[in-house]
Amino acid sequence: MPRTWTDSLEIGIPLLDIQHQQLLDEMDRLLEGLKTKKSNREIKSILKMLDGYVAVHFQYEEGCMNNYQCPVACDNKNAHQSFVQMLTQIKSDIEMNRNFDLVADQVQRNLLDWFVNHIRRIDKQLEPLVQANKPMAS
């Protein structure tokens, strides 16, 4: 399965870029696990990791938005709340043993595609602010 992360998604804040990369890699693992019918235990393990890491990432990213006084900081926070709701729904569908093919479609559309679009539309607005605040080389 192709990897969702590409260097074009980099923001310019190394920790944020690494977190984005790791989150997308875990979502890729979740999608692959659903498509190849991995055990419920394996799927739940990936979801547990995603759940915890999403919380840490969103907190860090929201802090970056505030530190750089990014004009979309509020939109970013609201978008994060929407993502958490979608992730919660997917976890619930898996708990209820919903058809993995249907859940895989939700993961693709509501997690992976959403996350990539979020990075491109909202998070990328941090990039010029980061560039403007880099110290000049001497």
GROMACS .gro file of C-alpha atoms in nm:
model
  138
    1MET     CA    1   0.000   0.000   0.000
    2PRO     CA    2   0.145   0.341  -0.091
    3ARG     CA    3   0.245   0.575   0.188
    4THR     CA    4   0.025   0.883   0.234
    5TRP     CA    5   0.301   1.109   0.372
    6THR     CA    6   0.497   1.317   0.123
    7ASP     CA    7   0.757   1.587   0.184
    8SER     CA    8   0.515   1.839   0.026
    9LEU     CA    9   0.321   1.824   0.355
   10GLU     CA   10   0.613   1.963   0.559
   11ILE     CA   11   0.538   2.278   0.761
   12GLY     CA   12   0.891   2.369   0.868
   13ILE     CA   13   0.860   2.286   1.236
   14PRO     CA   14   1.054   1.958   1.267
   15LEU     CA   15   0.857   1.806   1.556
   16LEU     CA   16   0.526   1.896   1.391
   17ASP     CA   17   0.640   1.743   1.062
   18ILE     CA   18   0.750   1.423   1.238
   19GLN     CA   19   0.418   1.402   1.420
   20HIS     CA   20   0.223   1.449   1.097
   21GLN     CA   21   0.433   1.180   0.932
   22GLN     CA   22   0.385   0.935   1.219
   23LEU     CA   23   0.011   0.998   1.240
   24LEU     CA   24  -0.033   0.941   0.868
   25ASP     CA   25   0.179   0.625   0.888
   26GLU     CA   26  -0.044   0.493   1.169
   27MET     CA   27  -0.359   0.578   0.973
   28ASP     CA   28  -0.206   0.392   0.675
   29ARG     CA   29  -0.145   0.094   0.908
   30LEU     CA   30  -0.505   0.110   1.028
   31LEU     CA   31  -0.640   0.119   0.674
   32GLU     CA   32  -0.414  -0.168   0.568
   33GLY     CA   33  -0.518  -0.367   0.875
   34LEU     CA   34  -0.885  -0.321   0.796
   35LYS     CA   35  -0.840  -0.408   0.429
   36THR     CA   36  -0.641  -0.724   0.507
   37LYS     CA   37  -0.880  -0.824   0.786
   38LYS     CA   38  -0.629  -0.814   1.072
   39SER     CA   39  -0.758  -0.927   1.410
   40ASN     CA   40  -0.975  -0.697   1.622
   41ARG     CA   41  -0.694  -0.695   1.877
   42GLU     CA   42  -0.443  -0.559   1.622
   43ILE     CA   43  -0.689  -0.299   1.493
   44LYS     CA   44  -0.772  -0.185   1.846
   45SER     CA   45  -0.402  -0.160   1.927
   46ILE     CA   46  -0.348   0.075   1.631
   47LEU     CA   47  -0.654   0.279   1.733
   48LYS     CA   48  -0.530   0.308   2.090
   49MET     CA   49  -0.196   0.441   1.968
   50LEU     CA   50  -0.370   0.685   1.731
   51ASP     CA   51  -0.604   0.804   2.002
   52GLY     CA   52  -0.322   0.893   2.241
   53TYR     CA   53  -0.093   1.037   1.977
   54VAL     CA   54  -0.367   1.254   1.825
   55ALA     CA   55  -0.425   1.420   2.163
   56VAL     CA   56  -0.053   1.494   2.209
   57HIS     CA   57  -0.015   1.618   1.851
   58PHE     CA   58  -0.320   1.843   1.854
   59GLN     CA   59  -0.211   2.003   2.181
   60TYR     CA   60   0.138   2.070   2.043
   61GLU     CA   61   0.009   2.201   1.711
   62GLU     CA   62  -0.244   2.430   1.875
   63GLY     CA   63   0.039   2.568   2.089
   64CYS     CA   64   0.245   2.635   1.775
   65MET     CA   65  -0.050   2.813   1.615
   66ASN     CA   66  -0.082   3.033   1.923
   67ASN     CA   67   0.294   3.097   1.952
   68TYR     CA   68   0.316   3.211   1.589
   69GLN     CA   69  -0.013   3.402   1.619
   70CYS     CA   70  -0.151   3.212   1.322
   71PRO     CA   71  -0.477   3.368   1.199
   72VAL     CA   72  -0.640   3.024   1.158
   73ALA     CA   73  -0.565   2.904   1.513
   74CYS     CA   74  -0.934   2.898   1.609
   75ASP     CA   75  -1.034   2.719   1.287
   76ASN     CA   76  -0.756   2.470   1.355
   77LYS     CA   77  -0.885   2.393   1.703
   78ASN     CA   78  -1.241   2.346   1.573
   79ALA     CA   79  -1.115   2.117   1.297
   80HIS     CA   80  -0.928   1.909   1.553
   81GLN     CA   81  -1.250   1.862   1.750
   82SER     CA   82  -1.420   1.736   1.433
   83PHE     CA   83  -1.138   1.491   1.369
   84VAL     CA   84  -1.162   1.355   1.724
   85GLN     CA   85  -1.536   1.300   1.673
   86MET     CA   86  -1.470   1.110   1.348
   87LEU     CA   87  -1.204   0.896   1.516
   88THR     CA   88  -1.443   0.823   1.804
   89GLN     CA   89  -1.710   0.713   1.555
   90ILE     CA   90  -1.466   0.479   1.382
   91LYS     CA   91  -1.362   0.330   1.716
   92SER     CA   92  -1.729   0.277   1.799
   93ASP     CA   93  -1.794   0.109   1.462
   94ILE     CA   94  -1.504  -0.129   1.524
   95GLU     CA   95  -1.628  -0.204   1.878
   96MET     CA   96  -1.968  -0.291   1.730
   97ASN     CA   97  -1.797  -0.523   1.477
   98ARG     CA   98  -1.918  -0.319   1.181
   99ASN     CA   99  -1.806  -0.443   0.840
  100PHE     CA  100  -1.433  -0.374   0.808
  101ASP     CA  101  -1.472  -0.276   0.440
  102LEU     CA  102  -1.716   0.000   0.535
  103VAL     CA  103  -1.493   0.114   0.821
  104ALA     CA  104  -1.193   0.114   0.584
  105ASP     CA  105  -1.382   0.353   0.357
  106GLN     CA  106  -1.446   0.579   0.657
  107VAL     CA  107  -1.079   0.567   0.757
  108GLN     CA  108  -0.974   0.663   0.404
  109ARG     CA  109  -1.226   0.946   0.371
  110ASN     CA  110  -1.272   1.071   0.728
  111LEU     CA  111  -0.920   1.025   0.864
  112LEU     CA  112  -0.654   1.003   0.593
  113ASP     CA  113  -0.805   1.229   0.327
  114TRP     CA  114  -0.932   1.470   0.592
  115PHE     CA  115  -0.591   1.489   0.763
  116VAL     CA  116  -0.400   1.554   0.439
  117ASN     CA  117  -0.648   1.825   0.339
  118HIS     CA  118  -0.627   1.975   0.687
  119ILE     CA  119  -0.247   1.997   0.664
  120ARG     CA  120  -0.268   2.158   0.319
  121ARG     CA  121  -0.547   2.405   0.401
  122ILE     CA  122  -0.483   2.498   0.764
  123ASP     CA  123  -0.150   2.374   0.898
  124LYS     CA  124   0.042   2.501   0.594
  125GLN     CA  125  -0.056   2.853   0.698
  126LEU     CA  126   0.207   2.817   0.969
  127GLU     CA  127   0.484   2.777   0.711
  128PRO     CA  128   0.529   3.145   0.616
  129LEU     CA  129   0.511   3.245   0.983
  130VAL     CA  130   0.785   2.997   1.070
  131GLN     CA  131   0.999   3.117   0.777
  132ALA     CA  132   0.952   3.481   0.878
  133ASN     CA  133   1.070   3.405   1.233
  134LYS     CA  134   1.383   3.206   1.145
  135PRO     CA  135   1.703   3.373   1.261
  136MET     CA  136   1.924   3.507   0.984
  137ALA     CA  137   2.240   3.305   0.915
  138SER     CA  138   2.557   3.491   1.006
   0.00000   0.00000   0.00000
